[in-house]
Each structure stands twice: as structure tokens, then as C-alpha cells.
Amino acid sequence: MKYIDEFQDPALARRLLDDIRASVTRPWALMEVCGGQTHTIIRHGIDQLLPPEVELIHGPGCPVCVTPLEVIDKALEIASRPGVVFCSFGDMLRVPGTGRDLFHVRGAGGDVRVVYSPLDALRIARENPDREVVFFGIGFETTAPPIAMAVHQARRLGIGNFSLLVSHVRVPPAIEAVMQSPDCRVQAFLAAGHVCSVMGTAEYPALADRFGVPIVVTGFEPLDILEGVRRTVRQLERGEHTVDNAYPRAVRPEGNPAARAMLDDVFEVTDRAWRGIGVIPSSGWRLSERYRAFDAEHRFSVTGIDTREPAACRSGEVLQGKLKPHECEAFGTTCTPRTPLGATMVSSEGACAAYYLYRRLETAPPAAPFKEAPVG
């Protein structure tokens, strides 16, 4: 299968690993910022195949995981209201809010539906003009364009019973926040190829120069990851810090101009809270003034939200790369996919889910108490 089998070739993987071993002379810490890359790394044991000098740190690259608890609690409140059809990607249904999740709302009689595209939610709104249809718009730069298209279509067609609960986030400000953390160990980044396929690479050179870190745009198959690591290690060993596109089959420097134009029309940049991390300046999108009538937060005026994170959940440390999932005392015991404490255990891109699914269940000694560091 084109672009699948070729990028899982064991012989080529061995050659790349040999090249990495021959290049590395000192310890280096690399962060992958995409949850899809994290799952590839853990599924194929790439982190265990690399030489011990190369450490892969899992970053805040799971959009479901970083959706703030307050927004999830607002989603639960809206979805519970009579006359509302609440539509979401399937990942969000198991994400715990304060005391419940969207599955609980559906079990209690709420009309919660899984859709595969925001345009499916728009179709439901057209077919049910007497119902308020809300789509839960979460994700990075990859899911934002089709969601922007849905609300653009709603405005153009005059579909007034459609709205968005928006919690979109942007990758470059997250990289900046990671590097500004006082105990940051990250020395280079594997950038998310699908994000760059939309947005291009223009935002990354300034970050590479400012923090002196290589940023290598990387795909999602095993050989993509290994090639990204190889290029990153070579830069680190040479003392370089440039932006390198190791995913040219999908990424162009300018990205996707049509998708970017749609984003500019529908959204505007805003500060955004990230679950387990805090507020990162200019790290999110909200609906622009032209589309504010389709904002579910304004339409439903949800107030009085009292959010409470489980005290035992350390997913915020996992998202910041300060803790590996199996180093959390609750991992695999009180926190499992059936009884999750945090979103990182139930999202298909969550690091804790990857460690649980692929049986990285090693018991670790209790870690030192985590002290929240200011972000941004």
C-alpha cells in the first residue's frame, strides 16, 4: 500500500537506527508534539530501539487531552438541555468532566451523537429545524479548517439552529510555552506533519532561532519518525537549530492556502486554557465577530460552572513532558480506560492510552510532588 508498507520496512529502519547510533555522541532530549506520533513510537517500540543517549519526550500533542475541563463541563451542561442535539467526534464522549462525561449525558436521555465530520452536524441541523444542533469543535490546526467550513456554510445557507462550542488550539504557542518552562529539558522538536500540511512552516524558524532548538517536521509512520530523529540528532551534534521538512510528500512551506484563508475568515486568535497546563497566550481560536452568532457559549449562556480535577490525576505533567505515563501512581490501577481520571487515558492520541494499550505497564517508584510552573 503506497506510503504505508514502504514506511514500515524493517531493513530501512535498521539502517536509520544504525545511522543515529553512529551520529550520537552525547545525551539529547527530543519532544514529539503530536499524539499520533506518540502512538507510533510506543506501538513500534521506537523509543526502546533508539540508542540510550536519545530520549523521546511526549508533548501536549493530543487535542482531546488539552481541552480544558471548564469547556467540557460546558459541553455537558449544553448537551443535557431539552431540545439540543449535541454532536461530537467519538473521542470526546469518554473524556471525563467534573463527575461525568458525554456518555453519562446520553445515558440520562440527552441527544448526544457521534459524527465523523462537522458537515454531518450541519446536515442534522438542516433536517431538524426545530432542534438546536451544537457541534463540539476541538482540535489543532488539522481539524479547524473543516469546522470553519461548516460554520461558513451555516452562515451562507442561513441555518440558524446550528452552533459551535469551540476549543481549538495552536501548536507554535505550545512549543513556546514548553521552552519557557523553568525546568524544561527539551533540546529539539519533532513537529507534527499534518499541522504543517495546513499551516506551512513559516511560524517555526523564529522559534528555532529564539530558543536555539532544531525543529524537524515529521510524518507518522515508523520510518518517518526515525528519519525525523536522525535529522534532529545530526543538527544537535553539529550545534545547528534550523527548521527541516522531513515530510515533503505532504508538507509545503506555504501549507494549504485555501484552508488558511478559511481559518482567517471564520476564526480569530485568542488566549486559550490547556487542560493540565494553564492559559497559553495566543494559543487558540475563537469565532470571529462575523460568526459570533454561531458561538454556542454565547447562545446558551452557560454560567456557574464549578470544575474539579481529580487530585490523583497527573495528566498535566504528562502533557508537559515532565512525567511518563507509567510513572504516575494511578496509572493502570485507579486510572484505566474504563475508569479514566484524565483525558490522556481515553483519547486515541493520549500518551497514557498508548502506554496502556501497548502494555507499557512498568511500575515506577513514587515521583516527587509536582509543582505547577507558570506557563507563557
CSV table of C-alpha atoms in Angstrom, one decimal:
chain,number,residue,atom,x,y,z
A,1,MET,CA,0.0,0.0,0.0
A,2,LYS,CA,1.5,3.3,-1.1
A,3,TYR,CA,3.0,5.3,1.8
A,4,ILE,CA,2.3,2.6,4.3
A,5,ASP,CA,4.3,-0.5,3.7
A,6,GLU,CA,7.3,1.5,2.4
A,7,PHE,CA,7.4,3.4,5.6
A,8,GLN,CA,7.4,0.3,7.8
A,9,ASP,CA,10.3,-1.5,6.2
A,10,PRO,CA,12.4,-3.2,8.9
A,11,ALA,CA,15.6,-3.2,6.8
A,12,LEU,CA,15.3,0.6,6.3
A,13,ALA,CA,14.5,1.0,9.9
A,14,ARG,CA,17.7,-0.8,10.9
A,15,ARG,CA,19.7,1.4,8.6
A,16,LEU,CA,18.3,4.6,10.1
A,17,LEU,CA,18.9,3.3,13.6
A,18,ASP,CA,22.5,2.5,12.7
A,19,ASP,CA,22.9,6.0,11.3
A,20,ILE,CA,21.5,7.5,14.5
A,21,ARG,CA,23.8,5.4,16.7
A,22,ALA,CA,26.8,6.4,14.6
A,23,SER,CA,25.9,10.1,14.9
A,24,VAL,CA,25.1,10.5,18.5
A,25,THR,CA,27.9,11.3,21.0
A,26,ARG,CA,26.1,12.7,24.0
A,27,PRO,CA,22.6,12.7,25.6
A,28,TRP,CA,19.8,14.5,23.8
A,29,ALA,CA,16.1,15.1,24.7
A,30,LEU,CA,13.6,15.4,21.8
A,31,MET,CA,9.9,16.2,22.1
A,32,GLU,CA,7.3,14.9,19.7
A,33,VAL,CA,4.4,17.3,19.8
A,34,CYS,CA,1.7,15.1,18.2
A,35,GLY,CA,-0.2,12.4,19.9
A,36,GLY,CA,-0.4,10.3,16.7
A,37,GLN,CA,3.4,10.3,16.6
A,38,THR,CA,3.4,9.2,20.3
A,39,HIS,CA,1.3,6.2,19.5
A,40,THR,CA,3.5,5.2,16.6
A,41,ILE,CA,6.6,5.5,18.9
A,42,ILE,CA,5.1,3.4,21.6
A,43,ARG,CA,3.3,0.9,19.4
A,44,HIS,CA,6.5,0.1,17.5
A,45,GLY,CA,8.9,0.5,20.4
A,46,ILE,CA,10.9,3.1,18.7
A,47,ASP,CA,11.9,4.8,21.9
A,48,GLN,CA,13.3,1.4,23.1
A,49,LEU,CA,15.2,0.8,19.8
A,50,LEU,CA,17.0,4.2,19.8
A,51,PRO,CA,20.4,4.5,21.5
A,52,PRO,CA,20.2,5.3,25.2
A,53,GLU,CA,21.5,8.8,24.5
A,54,VAL,CA,18.4,9.8,22.6
A,55,GLU,CA,15.3,10.3,24.8
A,56,LEU,CA,11.9,11.0,23.4
A,57,ILE,CA,9.6,13.2,25.5
A,58,HIS,CA,5.9,13.2,24.9
A,59,GLY,CA,4.4,16.6,24.4
A,60,PRO,CA,1.0,18.3,24.6
A,61,GLY,CA,0.0,17.0,21.2
A,62,CYS,CA,-3.3,15.4,21.9
A,63,PRO,CA,-6.1,17.9,21.2
A,64,VAL,CA,-8.7,16.0,23.2
A,65,CYS,CA,-6.4,15.8,26.2
A,66,VAL,CA,-5.7,19.5,26.3
A,67,THR,CA,-9.4,20.6,26.0
A,68,PRO,CA,-9.9,22.4,29.3
A,69,LEU,CA,-12.2,21.0,32.0
A,70,GLU,CA,-14.4,24.1,32.0
A,71,VAL,CA,-15.2,23.7,28.3
A,72,ILE,CA,-16.0,20.0,28.8
A,73,ASP,CA,-18.3,20.9,31.7
A,74,LYS,CA,-20.0,23.5,29.5
A,75,ALA,CA,-20.4,20.8,26.8
A,76,LEU,CA,-22.1,18.5,29.4
A,77,GLU,CA,-24.4,21.3,30.5
A,78,ILE,CA,-25.4,22.2,26.9
A,79,ALA,CA,-25.9,18.6,25.9
A,80,SER,CA,-28.2,18.0,28.9
A,81,ARG,CA,-30.7,20.7,27.8
A,82,PRO,CA,-34.0,19.8,26.2
A,83,GLY,CA,-34.2,20.4,22.5
A,84,VAL,CA,-30.5,20.2,21.9
A,85,VAL,CA,-28.7,17.7,19.6
A,86,PHE,CA,-25.1,17.6,20.7
A,87,CYS,CA,-22.7,16.3,18.1
A,88,SER,CA,-19.1,15.4,18.7
A,89,PHE,CA,-16.2,13.3,17.4
A,90,GLY,CA,-16.2,10.0,19.2
A,91,ASP,CA,-13.0,10.7,21.2
A,92,MET,CA,-14.8,13.3,23.3
A,93,LEU,CA,-17.6,11.0,24.7
A,94,ARG,CA,-15.3,9.3,27.3
A,95,VAL,CA,-13.4,12.4,28.3
A,96,PRO,CA,-14.2,13.0,32.0
A,97,GLY,CA,-15.6,16.3,33.1
A,98,THR,CA,-16.4,17.1,36.7
A,99,GLY,CA,-18.1,13.9,37.8
A,100,ARG,CA,-19.5,12.7,34.4
A,101,ASP,CA,-18.9,12.5,30.7
A,102,LEU,CA,-20.9,12.7,27.5
A,103,PHE,CA,-21.8,9.0,27.7
A,104,HIS,CA,-23.4,9.7,31.0
A,105,VAL,CA,-25.4,12.5,29.5
A,106,ARG,CA,-26.6,10.3,26.7
A,107,GLY,CA,-27.5,7.5,29.1
A,108,ALA,CA,-29.6,10.0,31.0
A,109,GLY,CA,-31.6,10.8,27.9
A,110,GLY,CA,-29.5,13.6,26.3
A,111,ASP,CA,-29.4,13.5,22.5
A,112,VAL,CA,-25.6,13.1,22.0
A,113,ARG,CA,-24.5,11.9,18.6
A,114,VAL,CA,-21.1,10.8,17.3
A,115,VAL,CA,-20.3,12.3,13.8
A,116,TYR,CA,-17.4,11.9,11.6
A,117,SER,CA,-17.4,15.4,10.1
A,118,PRO,CA,-18.8,18.8,11.2
A,119,LEU,CA,-20.7,18.8,8.0
A,120,ASP,CA,-22.7,15.8,9.3
A,121,ALA,CA,-23.8,18.0,12.2
A,122,LEU,CA,-24.8,20.7,9.8
A,123,ARG,CA,-26.9,18.2,7.9
A,124,ILE,CA,-28.6,17.2,11.1
A,125,ALA,CA,-29.4,20.9,11.8
A,126,ARG,CA,-31.0,21.2,8.3
A,127,GLU,CA,-33.1,18.0,8.9
A,128,ASN,CA,-34.2,19.1,12.4
A,129,PRO,CA,-35.1,22.8,12.2
A,130,ASP,CA,-37.0,22.6,15.5
A,131,ARG,CA,-33.9,21.5,17.4
A,132,GLU,CA,-30.7,23.3,18.4
A,133,VAL,CA,-27.7,21.4,17.0
A,134,VAL,CA,-24.4,22.0,18.6
A,135,PHE,CA,-21.0,20.7,17.3
A,136,PHE,CA,-18.1,20.4,19.7
A,137,GLY,CA,-15.2,21.9,17.8
A,138,ILE,CA,-11.9,20.8,19.3
A,139,GLY,CA,-8.5,20.1,17.9
A,140,PHE,CA,-5.4,21.6,16.4
A,141,GLU,CA,-4.8,23.2,13.1
A,142,THR,CA,-5.8,20.0,11.3
A,143,THR,CA,-9.4,19.8,12.3
A,144,ALA,CA,-10.0,23.6,12.4
A,145,PRO,CA,-10.5,24.1,8.6
A,146,PRO,CA,-13.4,21.6,8.1
A,147,ILE,CA,-15.1,23.0,11.2
A,148,ALA,CA,-14.6,26.5,9.9
A,149,MET,CA,-16.1,25.4,6.6
A,150,ALA,CA,-19.2,24.1,8.5
A,151,VAL,CA,-20.0,27.3,10.2
A,152,HIS,CA,-19.2,29.2,7.0
A,153,GLN,CA,-21.8,27.1,5.2
A,154,ALA,CA,-24.3,27.6,8.0
A,155,ARG,CA,-24.0,31.3,7.7
A,156,ARG,CA,-24.2,31.2,3.9
A,157,LEU,CA,-27.3,28.9,3.9
A,158,GLY,CA,-29.0,30.7,6.8
A,159,ILE,CA,-29.1,27.7,9.1
A,160,GLY,CA,-29.8,29.5,12.3
A,161,ASN,CA,-30.2,26.4,14.6
A,162,PHE,CA,-26.5,25.4,14.2
A,163,SER,CA,-23.7,26.5,16.6
A,164,LEU,CA,-20.2,25.6,17.7
A,165,LEU,CA,-18.7,25.1,21.1
A,166,VAL,CA,-15.2,26.0,20.1
A,167,SER,CA,-11.9,24.9,21.9
A,168,HIS,CA,-9.3,25.0,19.1
A,169,VAL,CA,-5.6,25.3,19.9
A,170,ARG,CA,-2.5,26.1,18.0
A,171,VAL,CA,0.9,24.3,18.1
A,172,PRO,CA,3.5,27.0,17.9
A,173,PRO,CA,2.5,28.8,21.1
A,174,ALA,CA,2.6,25.5,22.9
A,175,ILE,CA,6.2,24.9,21.8
A,176,GLU,CA,7.0,28.4,23.1
A,177,ALA,CA,5.3,27.6,26.4
A,178,VAL,CA,7.3,24.3,26.8
A,179,MET,CA,10.6,26.1,26.2
A,180,GLN,CA,9.7,28.9,28.7
A,181,SER,CA,9.1,26.4,31.5
A,182,PRO,CA,11.9,26.8,34.1
A,183,ASP,CA,12.6,23.1,34.3
A,184,CYS,CA,12.4,22.4,30.5
A,185,ARG,CA,14.8,19.6,29.3
A,186,VAL,CA,13.7,19.7,25.6
A,187,GLN,CA,16.5,20.3,23.2
A,188,ALA,CA,14.7,19.7,19.9
A,189,PHE,CA,11.2,19.1,18.5
A,190,LEU,CA,9.6,16.7,16.0
A,191,ALA,CA,6.9,18.9,14.6
A,192,ALA,CA,3.5,17.5,13.5
A,193,GLY,CA,3.4,16.9,9.8
A,194,HIS,CA,-0.4,17.2,9.4
A,195,VAL,CA,-0.4,20.6,11.2
A,196,CYS,CA,2.3,21.9,8.9
A,197,SER,CA,0.4,20.5,5.9
A,198,VAL,CA,-2.3,23.1,6.7
A,199,MET,CA,-0.3,26.0,8.2
A,200,GLY,CA,3.1,25.5,6.5
A,201,THR,CA,6.3,26.1,8.3
A,202,ALA,CA,6.5,29.9,8.5
A,203,GLU,CA,5.9,30.1,12.3
A,204,TYR,CA,8.8,27.8,13.2
A,205,PRO,CA,12.0,29.5,12.2
A,206,ALA,CA,11.5,32.3,14.8
A,207,LEU,CA,11.0,29.6,17.5
A,208,ALA,CA,14.1,27.7,16.4
A,209,ASP,CA,16.2,30.8,16.5
A,210,ARG,CA,14.8,32.2,19.7
A,211,PHE,CA,15.3,29.0,21.7
A,212,GLY,CA,18.2,27.5,19.8
A,213,VAL,CA,16.4,24.3,19.1
A,214,PRO,CA,16.1,22.2,15.9
A,215,ILE,CA,12.5,21.7,14.6
A,216,VAL,CA,12.1,18.8,12.2
A,217,VAL,CA,8.7,18.4,10.5
A,218,THR,CA,7.9,14.7,10.7
A,219,GLY,CA,5.3,12.2,9.5
A,220,PHE,CA,3.6,9.4,11.4
A,221,GLU,CA,4.9,6.1,10.1
A,222,PRO,CA,7.8,4.4,11.9
A,223,LEU,CA,10.4,5.4,9.2
A,224,ASP,CA,9.0,9.0,9.3
A,225,ILE,CA,9.8,9.1,13.0
A,226,LEU,CA,13.2,7.6,12.6
A,227,GLU,CA,14.1,9.9,9.8
A,228,GLY,CA,13.0,12.8,11.9
A,229,VAL,CA,15.1,11.7,14.8
A,230,ARG,CA,18.1,11.1,12.5
A,231,ARG,CA,17.9,14.6,11.1
A,232,THR,CA,17.3,16.1,14.6
A,233,VAL,CA,20.3,14.3,16.1
A,234,ARG,CA,22.6,15.4,13.3
A,235,GLN,CA,21.6,19.1,13.8
A,236,LEU,CA,22.1,18.8,17.6
A,237,GLU,CA,25.5,17.2,17.2
A,238,ARG,CA,26.5,20.0,14.8
A,239,GLY,CA,25.2,22.7,17.0
A,240,GLU,CA,22.6,23.8,14.4
A,241,HIS,CA,19.0,24.9,15.0
A,242,THR,CA,17.1,25.1,11.8
A,243,VAL,CA,13.6,24.1,10.6
A,244,ASP,CA,13.9,21.0,8.4
A,245,ASN,CA,11.0,19.4,6.5
A,246,ALA,CA,11.3,15.6,6.6
A,247,TYR,CA,7.8,15.2,5.4
A,248,PRO,CA,7.8,16.7,1.9
A,249,ARG,CA,5.3,14.3,0.5
A,250,ALA,CA,2.6,16.1,2.5
A,251,VAL,CA,4.1,19.5,3.7
A,252,ARG,CA,4.9,22.5,1.6
A,253,PRO,CA,6.4,25.7,3.2
A,254,GLU,CA,3.2,27.7,2.4
A,255,GLY,CA,0.9,25.0,3.7
A,256,ASN,CA,-2.7,24.9,2.3
A,257,PRO,CA,-3.6,28.5,1.2
A,258,ALA,CA,-7.3,27.7,0.8
A,259,ALA,CA,-7.6,26.2,4.3
A,260,ARG,CA,-5.6,29.0,5.8
A,261,ALA,CA,-7.9,31.6,4.1
A,262,MET,CA,-11.0,29.8,5.6
A,263,LEU,CA,-9.4,29.9,9.0
A,264,ASP,CA,-8.7,33.6,8.7
A,265,ASP,CA,-12.3,34.3,7.7
A,266,VAL,CA,-14.0,32.3,10.4
A,267,PHE,CA,-11.7,32.4,13.4
A,268,GLU,CA,-9.5,34.9,15.3
A,269,VAL,CA,-6.6,34.2,17.6
A,270,THR,CA,-7.2,34.2,21.3
A,271,ASP,CA,-5.6,33.1,24.6
A,272,ARG,CA,-6.7,29.6,25.4
A,273,ALA,CA,-6.5,27.4,28.6
A,274,TRP,CA,-5.0,24.0,28.1
A,275,ARG,CA,-6.1,21.2,30.4
A,276,GLY,CA,-3.4,20.4,32.9
A,277,ILE,CA,-1.2,23.2,31.7
A,278,GLY,CA,-2.9,26.6,32.1
A,279,VAL,CA,-3.5,29.6,29.9
A,280,ILE,CA,-1.1,30.0,26.9
A,281,PRO,CA,-1.3,33.4,25.2
A,282,SER,CA,-2.5,33.4,21.6
A,283,SER,CA,-2.7,29.6,21.6
A,284,GLY,CA,-6.3,29.2,20.4
A,285,TRP,CA,-9.0,30.3,18.1
A,286,ARG,CA,-12.5,31.6,18.7
A,287,LEU,CA,-15.2,32.5,16.2
A,288,SER,CA,-14.6,36.0,14.7
A,289,GLU,CA,-17.2,38.8,15.1
A,290,ARG,CA,-18.8,37.9,11.7
A,291,TYR,CA,-19.7,34.4,13.0
A,292,ARG,CA,-20.3,35.2,16.7
A,293,ALA,CA,-24.0,34.4,16.3
A,294,PHE,CA,-22.9,30.7,15.9
A,295,ASP,CA,-21.0,30.6,19.2
A,296,ALA,CA,-22.7,28.1,21.5
A,297,GLU,CA,-21.1,29.7,24.6
A,298,HIS,CA,-22.9,33.0,23.8
A,299,ARG,CA,-26.1,31.3,22.6
A,300,PHE,CA,-26.6,29.1,25.7
A,301,SER,CA,-25.1,31.5,28.3
A,302,VAL,CA,-23.7,28.6,30.4
A,303,THR,CA,-22.6,30.1,33.8
A,304,GLY,CA,-21.9,28.8,37.3
A,305,ILE,CA,-19.6,26.1,36.2
A,306,ASP,CA,-17.7,24.6,39.1
A,307,THR,CA,-14.8,22.5,37.8
A,308,ARG,CA,-12.9,19.9,39.9
A,309,GLU,CA,-10.0,17.9,38.7
A,310,PRO,CA,-9.3,14.6,40.4
A,311,ALA,CA,-6.5,15.1,42.9
A,312,ALA,CA,-4.8,11.9,41.8
A,313,CYS,CA,-4.6,12.7,38.1
A,314,ARG,CA,-1.2,13.8,36.9
A,315,SER,CA,-2.0,14.1,33.2
A,316,GLY,CA,-0.9,17.8,33.2
A,317,GLU,CA,2.6,16.6,33.9
A,318,VAL,CA,2.4,14.0,31.2
A,319,LEU,CA,1.2,16.7,28.7
A,320,GLN,CA,4.2,18.9,29.6
A,321,GLY,CA,6.7,16.0,29.2
A,322,LYS,CA,7.6,16.1,32.9
A,323,LEU,CA,6.3,12.6,33.6
A,324,LYS,CA,6.0,9.3,31.6
A,325,PRO,CA,2.5,7.8,32.0
A,326,HIS,CA,3.6,4.7,33.8
A,327,GLU,CA,5.4,6.9,36.4
A,328,CYS,CA,2.0,8.1,37.7
A,329,GLU,CA,0.9,6.2,40.8
A,330,ALA,CA,-2.7,5.9,39.4
A,331,PHE,CA,-1.7,4.6,36.0
A,332,GLY,CA,-3.2,1.2,35.3
A,333,THR,CA,-4.7,0.9,38.8
A,334,THR,CA,-7.3,3.5,39.7
A,335,CYS,CA,-6.9,5.1,36.2
A,336,THR,CA,-7.7,2.8,33.3
A,337,PRO,CA,-9.6,3.3,30.0
A,338,ARG,CA,-12.8,2.1,31.8
A,339,THR,CA,-12.2,4.3,34.8
A,340,PRO,CA,-10.2,7.3,33.5
A,341,LEU,CA,-9.1,10.1,35.7
A,342,GLY,CA,-7.9,12.2,32.8
A,343,ALA,CA,-8.3,12.6,29.0
A,344,THR,CA,-4.9,11.2,28.3
A,345,MET,CA,-6.1,7.7,29.2
A,346,VAL,CA,-9.1,7.7,26.9
A,347,SER,CA,-8.2,9.7,23.8
A,348,SER,CA,-6.9,7.8,20.8
A,349,GLU,CA,-3.9,10.2,20.8
A,350,GLY,CA,-3.4,10.3,24.6
A,351,ALA,CA,0.0,9.2,25.9
A,352,CYS,CA,-1.5,7.3,28.8
A,353,ALA,CA,-3.8,5.4,26.4
A,354,ALA,CA,-0.8,4.5,24.3
A,355,TYR,CA,1.2,3.1,27.3
A,356,TYR,CA,-1.9,1.2,28.4
A,357,LEU,CA,-2.8,-0.2,25.0
A,358,TYR,CA,0.7,-1.3,24.1
A,359,ARG,CA,1.4,-2.7,27.6
A,360,ARG,CA,3.9,-0.3,28.9
A,361,LEU,CA,2.8,-1.1,32.4
A,362,GLU,CA,6.0,-1.0,34.4
A,363,THR,CA,5.5,0.1,37.9
A,364,ALA,CA,7.6,3.1,38.8
A,365,PRO,CA,8.6,4.4,42.2
A,366,PRO,CA,6.6,7.4,43.5
A,367,ALA,CA,7.6,10.6,41.8
A,368,ALA,CA,8.4,13.8,43.6
A,369,PRO,CA,5.4,16.1,44.1
A,370,PHE,CA,4.8,18.2,41.1
A,371,LYS,CA,5.0,22.0,41.5
A,372,GLU,CA,3.0,23.9,38.9
A,373,ALA,CA,5.2,26.1,36.8
A,374,PRO,CA,3.9,29.3,35.2
A,375,VAL,CA,3.2,29.0,31.5
A,376,GLY,CA,3.8,31.7,29.0
